[in-house]
mmCIF file of C-alpha atoms in Angstrom:
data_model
loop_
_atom_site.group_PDB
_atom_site.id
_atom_site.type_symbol
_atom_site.label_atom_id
_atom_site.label_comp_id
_atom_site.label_asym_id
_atom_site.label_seq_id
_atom_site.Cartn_x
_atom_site.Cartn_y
_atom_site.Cartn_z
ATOM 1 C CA UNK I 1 -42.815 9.636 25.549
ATOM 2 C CA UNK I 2 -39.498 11.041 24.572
ATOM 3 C CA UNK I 3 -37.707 9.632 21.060
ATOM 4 C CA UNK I 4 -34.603 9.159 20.786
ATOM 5 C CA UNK I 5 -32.506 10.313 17.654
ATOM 6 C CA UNK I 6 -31.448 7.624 15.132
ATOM 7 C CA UNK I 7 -28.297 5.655 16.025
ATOM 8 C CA UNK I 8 -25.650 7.558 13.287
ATOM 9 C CA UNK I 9 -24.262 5.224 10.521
ATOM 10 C CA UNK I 10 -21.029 3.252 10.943
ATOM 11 C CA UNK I 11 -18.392 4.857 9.514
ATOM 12 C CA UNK I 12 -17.391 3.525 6.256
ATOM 13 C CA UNK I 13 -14.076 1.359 5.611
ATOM 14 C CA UNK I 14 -13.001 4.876 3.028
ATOM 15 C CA UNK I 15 -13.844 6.683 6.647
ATOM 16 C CA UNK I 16 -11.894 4.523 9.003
ATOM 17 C CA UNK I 17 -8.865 4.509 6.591
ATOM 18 C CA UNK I 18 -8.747 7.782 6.264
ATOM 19 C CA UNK I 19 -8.683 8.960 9.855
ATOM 20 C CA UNK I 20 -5.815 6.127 10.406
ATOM 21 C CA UNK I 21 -3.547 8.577 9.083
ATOM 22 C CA UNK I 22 -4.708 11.829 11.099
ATOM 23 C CA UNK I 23 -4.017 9.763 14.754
ATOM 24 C CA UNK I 24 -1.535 10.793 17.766
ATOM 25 C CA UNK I 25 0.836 7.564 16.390
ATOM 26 C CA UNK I 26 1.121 6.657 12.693
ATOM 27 C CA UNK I 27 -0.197 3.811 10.509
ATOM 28 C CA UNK I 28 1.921 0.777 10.549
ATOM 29 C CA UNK I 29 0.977 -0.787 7.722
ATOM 30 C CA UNK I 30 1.991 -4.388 6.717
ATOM 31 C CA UNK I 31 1.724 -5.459 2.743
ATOM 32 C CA UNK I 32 -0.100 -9.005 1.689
ATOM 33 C CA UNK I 33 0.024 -11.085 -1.342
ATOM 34 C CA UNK I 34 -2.650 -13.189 -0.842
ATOM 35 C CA UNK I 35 -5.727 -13.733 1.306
ATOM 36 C CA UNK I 36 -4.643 -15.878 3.824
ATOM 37 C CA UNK I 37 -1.260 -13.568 4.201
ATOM 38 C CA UNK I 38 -3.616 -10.826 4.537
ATOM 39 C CA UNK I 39 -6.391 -12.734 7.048
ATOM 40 C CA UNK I 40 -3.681 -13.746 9.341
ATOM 41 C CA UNK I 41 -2.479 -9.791 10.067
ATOM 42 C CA UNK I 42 -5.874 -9.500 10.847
ATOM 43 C CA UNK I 43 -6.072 -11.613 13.325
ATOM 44 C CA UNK I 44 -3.136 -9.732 14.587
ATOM 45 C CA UNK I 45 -4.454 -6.836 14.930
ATOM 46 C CA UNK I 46 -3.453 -4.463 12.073
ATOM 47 C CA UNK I 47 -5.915 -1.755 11.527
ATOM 48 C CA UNK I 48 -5.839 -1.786 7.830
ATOM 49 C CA UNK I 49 -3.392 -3.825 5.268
ATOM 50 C CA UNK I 50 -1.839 -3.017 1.823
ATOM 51 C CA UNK I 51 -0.723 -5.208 -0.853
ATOM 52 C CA UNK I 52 2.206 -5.385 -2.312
ATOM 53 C CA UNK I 53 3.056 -4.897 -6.050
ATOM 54 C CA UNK I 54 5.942 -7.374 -5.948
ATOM 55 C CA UNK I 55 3.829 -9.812 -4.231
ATOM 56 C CA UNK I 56 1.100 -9.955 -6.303
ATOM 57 C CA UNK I 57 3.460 -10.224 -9.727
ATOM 58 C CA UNK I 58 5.769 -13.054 -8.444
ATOM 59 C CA UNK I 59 3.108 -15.535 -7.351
ATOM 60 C CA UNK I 60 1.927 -14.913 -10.597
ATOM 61 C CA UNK I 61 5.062 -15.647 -12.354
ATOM 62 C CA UNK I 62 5.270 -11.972 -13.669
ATOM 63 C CA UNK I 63 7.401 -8.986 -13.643
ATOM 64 C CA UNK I 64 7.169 -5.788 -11.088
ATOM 65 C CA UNK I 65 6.615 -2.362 -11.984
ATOM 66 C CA UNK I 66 6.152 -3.686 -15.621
ATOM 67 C CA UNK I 67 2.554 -2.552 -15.943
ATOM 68 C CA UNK I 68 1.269 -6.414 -16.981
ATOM 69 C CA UNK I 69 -0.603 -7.544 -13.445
ATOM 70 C CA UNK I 70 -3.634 -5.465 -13.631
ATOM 71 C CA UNK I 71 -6.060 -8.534 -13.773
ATOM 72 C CA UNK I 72 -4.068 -10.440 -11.117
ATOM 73 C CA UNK I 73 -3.858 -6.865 -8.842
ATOM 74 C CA UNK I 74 -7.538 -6.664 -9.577
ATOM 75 C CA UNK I 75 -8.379 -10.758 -8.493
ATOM 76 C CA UNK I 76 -5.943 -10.250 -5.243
ATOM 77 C CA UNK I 77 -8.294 -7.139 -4.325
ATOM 78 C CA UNK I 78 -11.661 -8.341 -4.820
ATOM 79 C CA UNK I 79 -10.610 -11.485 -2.622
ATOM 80 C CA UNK I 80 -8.991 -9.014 0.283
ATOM 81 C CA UNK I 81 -12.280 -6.851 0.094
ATOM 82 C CA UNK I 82 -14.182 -9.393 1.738
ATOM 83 C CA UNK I 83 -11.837 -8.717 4.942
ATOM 84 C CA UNK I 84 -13.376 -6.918 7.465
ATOM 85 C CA UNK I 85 -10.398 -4.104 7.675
ATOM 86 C CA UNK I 86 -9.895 -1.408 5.275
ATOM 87 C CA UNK I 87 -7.598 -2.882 2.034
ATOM 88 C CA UNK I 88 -5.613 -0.287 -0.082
ATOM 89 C CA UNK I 89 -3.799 -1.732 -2.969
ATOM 90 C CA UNK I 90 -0.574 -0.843 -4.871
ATOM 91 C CA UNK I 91 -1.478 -0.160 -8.748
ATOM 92 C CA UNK I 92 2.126 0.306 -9.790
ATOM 93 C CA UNK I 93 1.809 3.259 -12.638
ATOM 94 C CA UNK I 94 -1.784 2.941 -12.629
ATOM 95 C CA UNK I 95 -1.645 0.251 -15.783
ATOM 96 C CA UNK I 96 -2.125 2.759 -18.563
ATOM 97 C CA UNK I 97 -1.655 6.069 -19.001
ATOM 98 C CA UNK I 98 -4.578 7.662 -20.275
ATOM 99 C CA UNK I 99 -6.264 9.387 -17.116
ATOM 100 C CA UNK I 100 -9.917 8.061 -18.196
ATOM 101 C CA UNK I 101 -8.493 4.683 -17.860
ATOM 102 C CA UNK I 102 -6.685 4.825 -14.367
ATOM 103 C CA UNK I 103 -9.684 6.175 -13.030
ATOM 104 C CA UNK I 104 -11.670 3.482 -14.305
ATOM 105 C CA UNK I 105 -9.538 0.698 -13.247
ATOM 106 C CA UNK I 106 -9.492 2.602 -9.321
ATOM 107 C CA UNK I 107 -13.718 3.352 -9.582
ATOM 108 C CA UNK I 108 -13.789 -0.705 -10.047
ATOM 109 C CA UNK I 109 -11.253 -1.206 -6.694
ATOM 110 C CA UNK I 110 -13.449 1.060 -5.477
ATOM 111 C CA UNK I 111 -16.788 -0.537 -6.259
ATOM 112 C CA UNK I 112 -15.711 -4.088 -4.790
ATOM 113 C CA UNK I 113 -15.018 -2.352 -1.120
ATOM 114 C CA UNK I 114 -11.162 -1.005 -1.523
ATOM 115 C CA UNK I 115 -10.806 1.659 0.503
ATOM 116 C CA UNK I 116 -7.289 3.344 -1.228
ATOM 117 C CA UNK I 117 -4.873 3.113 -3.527
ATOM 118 C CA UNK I 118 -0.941 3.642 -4.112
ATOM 119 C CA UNK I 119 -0.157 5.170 -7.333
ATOM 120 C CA UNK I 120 3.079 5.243 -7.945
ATOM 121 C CA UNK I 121 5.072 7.967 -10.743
ATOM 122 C CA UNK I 122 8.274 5.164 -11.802
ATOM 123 C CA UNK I 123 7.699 4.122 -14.990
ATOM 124 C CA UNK I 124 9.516 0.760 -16.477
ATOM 125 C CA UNK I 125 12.852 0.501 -17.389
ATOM 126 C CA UNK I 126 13.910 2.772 -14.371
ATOM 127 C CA UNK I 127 12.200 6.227 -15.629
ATOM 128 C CA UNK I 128 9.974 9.153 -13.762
ATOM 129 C CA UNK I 129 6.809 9.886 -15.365
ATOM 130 C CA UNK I 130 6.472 13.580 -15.921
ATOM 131 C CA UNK I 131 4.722 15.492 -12.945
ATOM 132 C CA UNK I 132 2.274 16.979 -14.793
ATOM 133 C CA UNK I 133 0.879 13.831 -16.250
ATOM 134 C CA UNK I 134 1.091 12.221 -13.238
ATOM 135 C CA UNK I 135 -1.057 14.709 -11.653
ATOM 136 C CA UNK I 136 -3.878 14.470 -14.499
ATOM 137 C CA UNK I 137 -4.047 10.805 -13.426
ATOM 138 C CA UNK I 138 -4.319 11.790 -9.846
ATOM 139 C CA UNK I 139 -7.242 14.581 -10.635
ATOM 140 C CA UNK I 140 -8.771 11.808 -12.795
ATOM 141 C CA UNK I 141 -9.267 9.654 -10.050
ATOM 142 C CA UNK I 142 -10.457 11.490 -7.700
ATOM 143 C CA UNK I 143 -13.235 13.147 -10.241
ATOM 144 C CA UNK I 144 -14.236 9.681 -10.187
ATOM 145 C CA UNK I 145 -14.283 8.447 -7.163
ATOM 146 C CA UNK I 146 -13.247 11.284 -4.553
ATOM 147 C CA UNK I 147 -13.779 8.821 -1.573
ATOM 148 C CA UNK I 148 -10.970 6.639 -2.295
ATOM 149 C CA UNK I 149 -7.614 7.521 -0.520
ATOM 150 C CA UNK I 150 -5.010 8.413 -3.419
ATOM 151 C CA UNK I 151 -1.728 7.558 -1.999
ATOM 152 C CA UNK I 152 0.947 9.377 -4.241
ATOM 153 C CA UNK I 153 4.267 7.751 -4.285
ATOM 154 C CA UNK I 154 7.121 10.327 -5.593
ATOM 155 C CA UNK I 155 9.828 7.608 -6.648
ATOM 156 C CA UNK I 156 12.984 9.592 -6.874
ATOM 157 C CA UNK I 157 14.896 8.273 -4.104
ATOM 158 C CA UNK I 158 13.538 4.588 -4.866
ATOM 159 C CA UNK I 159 14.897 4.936 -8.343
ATOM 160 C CA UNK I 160 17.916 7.289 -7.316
ATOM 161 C CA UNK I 161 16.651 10.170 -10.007
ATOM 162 C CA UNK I 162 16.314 13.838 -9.567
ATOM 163 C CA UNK I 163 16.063 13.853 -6.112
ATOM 164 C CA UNK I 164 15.954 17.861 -5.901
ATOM 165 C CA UNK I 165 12.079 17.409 -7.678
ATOM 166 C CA UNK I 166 10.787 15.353 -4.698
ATOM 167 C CA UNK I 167 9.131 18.002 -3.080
ATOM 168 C CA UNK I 168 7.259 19.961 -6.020
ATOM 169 C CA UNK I 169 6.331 16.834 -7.419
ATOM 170 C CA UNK I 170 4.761 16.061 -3.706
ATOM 171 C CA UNK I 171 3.551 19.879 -3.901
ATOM 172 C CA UNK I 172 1.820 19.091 -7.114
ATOM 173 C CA UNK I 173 0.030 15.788 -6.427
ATOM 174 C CA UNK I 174 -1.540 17.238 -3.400
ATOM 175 C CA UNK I 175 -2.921 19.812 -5.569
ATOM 176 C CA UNK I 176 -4.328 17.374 -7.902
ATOM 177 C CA UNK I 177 -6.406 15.770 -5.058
ATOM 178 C CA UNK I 178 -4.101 13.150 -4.084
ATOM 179 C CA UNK I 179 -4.760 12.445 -0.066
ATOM 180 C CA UNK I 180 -1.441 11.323 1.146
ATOM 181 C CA UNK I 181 2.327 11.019 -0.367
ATOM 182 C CA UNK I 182 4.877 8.216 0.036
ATOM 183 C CA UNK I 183 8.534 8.667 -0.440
ATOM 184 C CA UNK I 184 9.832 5.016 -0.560
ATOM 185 C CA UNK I 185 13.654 4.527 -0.448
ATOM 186 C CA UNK I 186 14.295 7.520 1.990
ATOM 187 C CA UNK I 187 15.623 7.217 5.411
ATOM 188 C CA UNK I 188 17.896 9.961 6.272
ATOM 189 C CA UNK I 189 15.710 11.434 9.260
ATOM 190 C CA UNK I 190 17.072 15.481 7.665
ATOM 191 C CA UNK I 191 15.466 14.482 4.508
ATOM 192 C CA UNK I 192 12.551 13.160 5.783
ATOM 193 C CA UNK I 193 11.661 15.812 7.916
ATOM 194 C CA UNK I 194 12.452 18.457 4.913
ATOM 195 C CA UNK I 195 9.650 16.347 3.403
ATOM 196 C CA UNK I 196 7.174 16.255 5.622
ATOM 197 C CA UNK I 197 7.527 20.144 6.243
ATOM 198 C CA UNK I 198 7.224 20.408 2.397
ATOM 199 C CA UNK I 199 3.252 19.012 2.323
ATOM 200 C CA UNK I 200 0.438 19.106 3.983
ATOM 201 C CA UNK I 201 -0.630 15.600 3.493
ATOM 202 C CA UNK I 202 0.723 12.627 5.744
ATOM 203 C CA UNK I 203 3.831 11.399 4.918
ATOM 204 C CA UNK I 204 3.751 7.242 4.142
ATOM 205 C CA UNK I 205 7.828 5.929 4.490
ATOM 206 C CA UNK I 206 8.815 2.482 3.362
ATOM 207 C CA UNK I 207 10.320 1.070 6.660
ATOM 208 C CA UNK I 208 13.815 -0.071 6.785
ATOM 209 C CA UNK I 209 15.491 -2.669 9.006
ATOM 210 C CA UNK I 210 18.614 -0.050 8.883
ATOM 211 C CA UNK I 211 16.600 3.016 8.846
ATOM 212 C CA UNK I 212 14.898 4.798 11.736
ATOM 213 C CA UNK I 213 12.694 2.906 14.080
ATOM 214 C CA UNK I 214 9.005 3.702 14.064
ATOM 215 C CA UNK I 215 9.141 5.778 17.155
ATOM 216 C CA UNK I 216 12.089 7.905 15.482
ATOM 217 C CA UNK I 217 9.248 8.306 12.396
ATOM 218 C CA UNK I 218 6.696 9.125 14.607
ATOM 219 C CA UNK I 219 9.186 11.860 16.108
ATOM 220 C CA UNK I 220 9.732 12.959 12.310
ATOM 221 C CA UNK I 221 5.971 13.614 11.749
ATOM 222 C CA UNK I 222 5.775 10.623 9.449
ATOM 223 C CA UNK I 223 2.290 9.291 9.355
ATOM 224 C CA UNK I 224 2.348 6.086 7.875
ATOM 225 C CA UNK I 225 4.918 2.941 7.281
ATOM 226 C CA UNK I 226 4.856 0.702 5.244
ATOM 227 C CA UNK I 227 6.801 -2.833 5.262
ATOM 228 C CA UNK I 228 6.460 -2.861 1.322
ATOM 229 C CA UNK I 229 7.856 -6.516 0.216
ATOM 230 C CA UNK I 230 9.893 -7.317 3.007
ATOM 231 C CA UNK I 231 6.736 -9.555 4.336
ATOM 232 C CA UNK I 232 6.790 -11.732 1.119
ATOM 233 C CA UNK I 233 10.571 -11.660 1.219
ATOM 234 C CA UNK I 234 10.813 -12.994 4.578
ATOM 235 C CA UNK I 235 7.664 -15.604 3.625
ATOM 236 C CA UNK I 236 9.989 -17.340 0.863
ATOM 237 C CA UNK I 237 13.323 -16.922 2.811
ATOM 238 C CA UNK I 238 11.375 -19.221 5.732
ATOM 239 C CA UNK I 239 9.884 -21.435 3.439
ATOM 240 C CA UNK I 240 13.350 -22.451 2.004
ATOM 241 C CA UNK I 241 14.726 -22.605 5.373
ATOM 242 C CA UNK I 242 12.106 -25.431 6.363
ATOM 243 C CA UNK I 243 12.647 -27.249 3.152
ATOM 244 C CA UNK I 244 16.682 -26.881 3.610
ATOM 245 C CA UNK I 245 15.793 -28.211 7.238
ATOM 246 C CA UNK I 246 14.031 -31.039 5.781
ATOM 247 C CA UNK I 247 15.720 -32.149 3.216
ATOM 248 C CA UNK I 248 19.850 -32.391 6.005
ATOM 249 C CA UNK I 249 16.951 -33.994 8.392
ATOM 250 C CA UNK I 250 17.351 -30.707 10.732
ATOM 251 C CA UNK I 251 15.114 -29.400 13.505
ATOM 252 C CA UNK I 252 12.381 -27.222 12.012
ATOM 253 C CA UNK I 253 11.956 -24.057 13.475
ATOM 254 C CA UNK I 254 8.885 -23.848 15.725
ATOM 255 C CA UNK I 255 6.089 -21.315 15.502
ATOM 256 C CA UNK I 256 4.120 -22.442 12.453
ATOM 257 C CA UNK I 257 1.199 -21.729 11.996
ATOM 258 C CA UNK I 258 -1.215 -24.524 11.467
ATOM 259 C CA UNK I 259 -2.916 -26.494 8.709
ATOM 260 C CA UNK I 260 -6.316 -25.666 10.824
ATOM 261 C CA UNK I 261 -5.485 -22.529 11.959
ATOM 262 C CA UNK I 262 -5.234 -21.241 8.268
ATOM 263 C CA UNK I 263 -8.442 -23.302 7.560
ATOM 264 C CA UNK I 264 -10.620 -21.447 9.800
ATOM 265 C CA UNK I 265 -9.301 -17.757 8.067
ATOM 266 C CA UNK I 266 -10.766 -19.173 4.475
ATOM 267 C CA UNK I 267 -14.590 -18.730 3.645
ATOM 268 C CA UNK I 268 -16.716 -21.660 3.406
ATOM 269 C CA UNK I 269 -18.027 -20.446 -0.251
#
């Protein structure tokens, strides 16, 4: 009687989200705001979903990139955890800057089944955090929790500031631990090739209606896209459109999804 080996685990959702962005075509990743937005690109098909900082703050009634949404970023995560896809989750500056703290609040994302994070080096009122601090946050997190995907965003083109630093600050985030580096607010193709050539970590790109298509990325050695806000942009934009429609007794535009359909994406409990 011959016995056979143990069945090896299933990878975990840290696992799965980290080989999405070491695959022949790159991560096309769509930002939610909620948990239905984010059950119903599920059901579409989407590997793995982000959320989006913007999001999150306006259906709370609060500012962006202001550092005041941690307890709302940290409710819309627990609730997108119970998805079945891997969930990383936009942290704006981190909420704090004292490295002990960022890593605490990402070891909690962490504990309720997040798989990564974007941490982002803006600051409020239009401002880069310095490199070097940024990177102590970086190291801190990953001393804490070196499973979670660290997704540093360099924000000189999105704030138009010292572009010429984009690339050491890239160098020096990767050095800190950080697992991949996003450039939003770039979409020459030169400039983002000079990036990706810069690093070795994959390259995340905020996609661009205007900007090159996804196969022109791909081409560029970009490994991930993101769609950012443009989701919850275009959400809102329909919405008034229906109501518009309603209200001069127009045809409403077909395609919407259904009262029941959306029911049967919600948890009983």
């Amino acid at each position: 009687m011959t016995s056979s080996s143990p069945a090896a685990p299933a990878p975990t959702k840290f696992e799965i989200f980290r080989a999405l962005h070491h695959r022949d075509l790159p991560l096309v990743l769509p930002n939610a705001w909620d948990f239905a937005s984010a059950a119903l690109l599920a059901t579409e098909g989407f590997p793995a979903i982000g959320t989006t900082s913007l999001g999150v703050a306006a259906a709370a009634g609060l500012a962006d990139g202001a550092g005041v949404t941690k307890a709302e970023t940290f409710d819309a995560a627990r609730r997108l955890a119970r998805l079945p896809i891997p969930i990383t989750v936009d942290i704006e500056g981190g909420f704090d800057e004292r490295p002990e703290a960022v890593a605490d609040f990402a070891g909690q994302l962490a504990a309720c089944g997040i798989a990564g994070i974007n941490l982002e080096d803006g600051r409020a009122g239009s401002a880069l955090a310095d490199p070097r601090h940024q990177a102590a946050l970086i190291c801190a997190i990953k001393d804490r929790t070196p499973q979670l995907f660290v997704n540093a965003r360099v924000d000189t083109y999105w704030l138009g500031l010292d572009h010429g630093s984009t690339h050491e600050r890239a160098r020096r985030y990767a050095a800190a631990g950080a697992d991949g580096v996003f450039v939003p607010g770039v979409a020459d193709p030169a400039r983002v090739e000079r990036i990706v050539a810069a690093t070795e970590l994959p390259v995340n790109v905020l996609y661009s209606a205007t900007g090159p298509g996804i196969a022109t990325l791909a081409d560029l050695g970009v490994r991930r896209i993101s769609t950012g806000s443009l989701l919850y942009r275009a959400a809102l934009s329909a919405a008034v459109d229906v109501a518009r429609a309603v209200r001069h007794d127009a045809p409403v535009a077909p395609g919407i999804v259904s009262y029941s359909d959306i029911q049967r994406l919600l948890p009983d409990k």
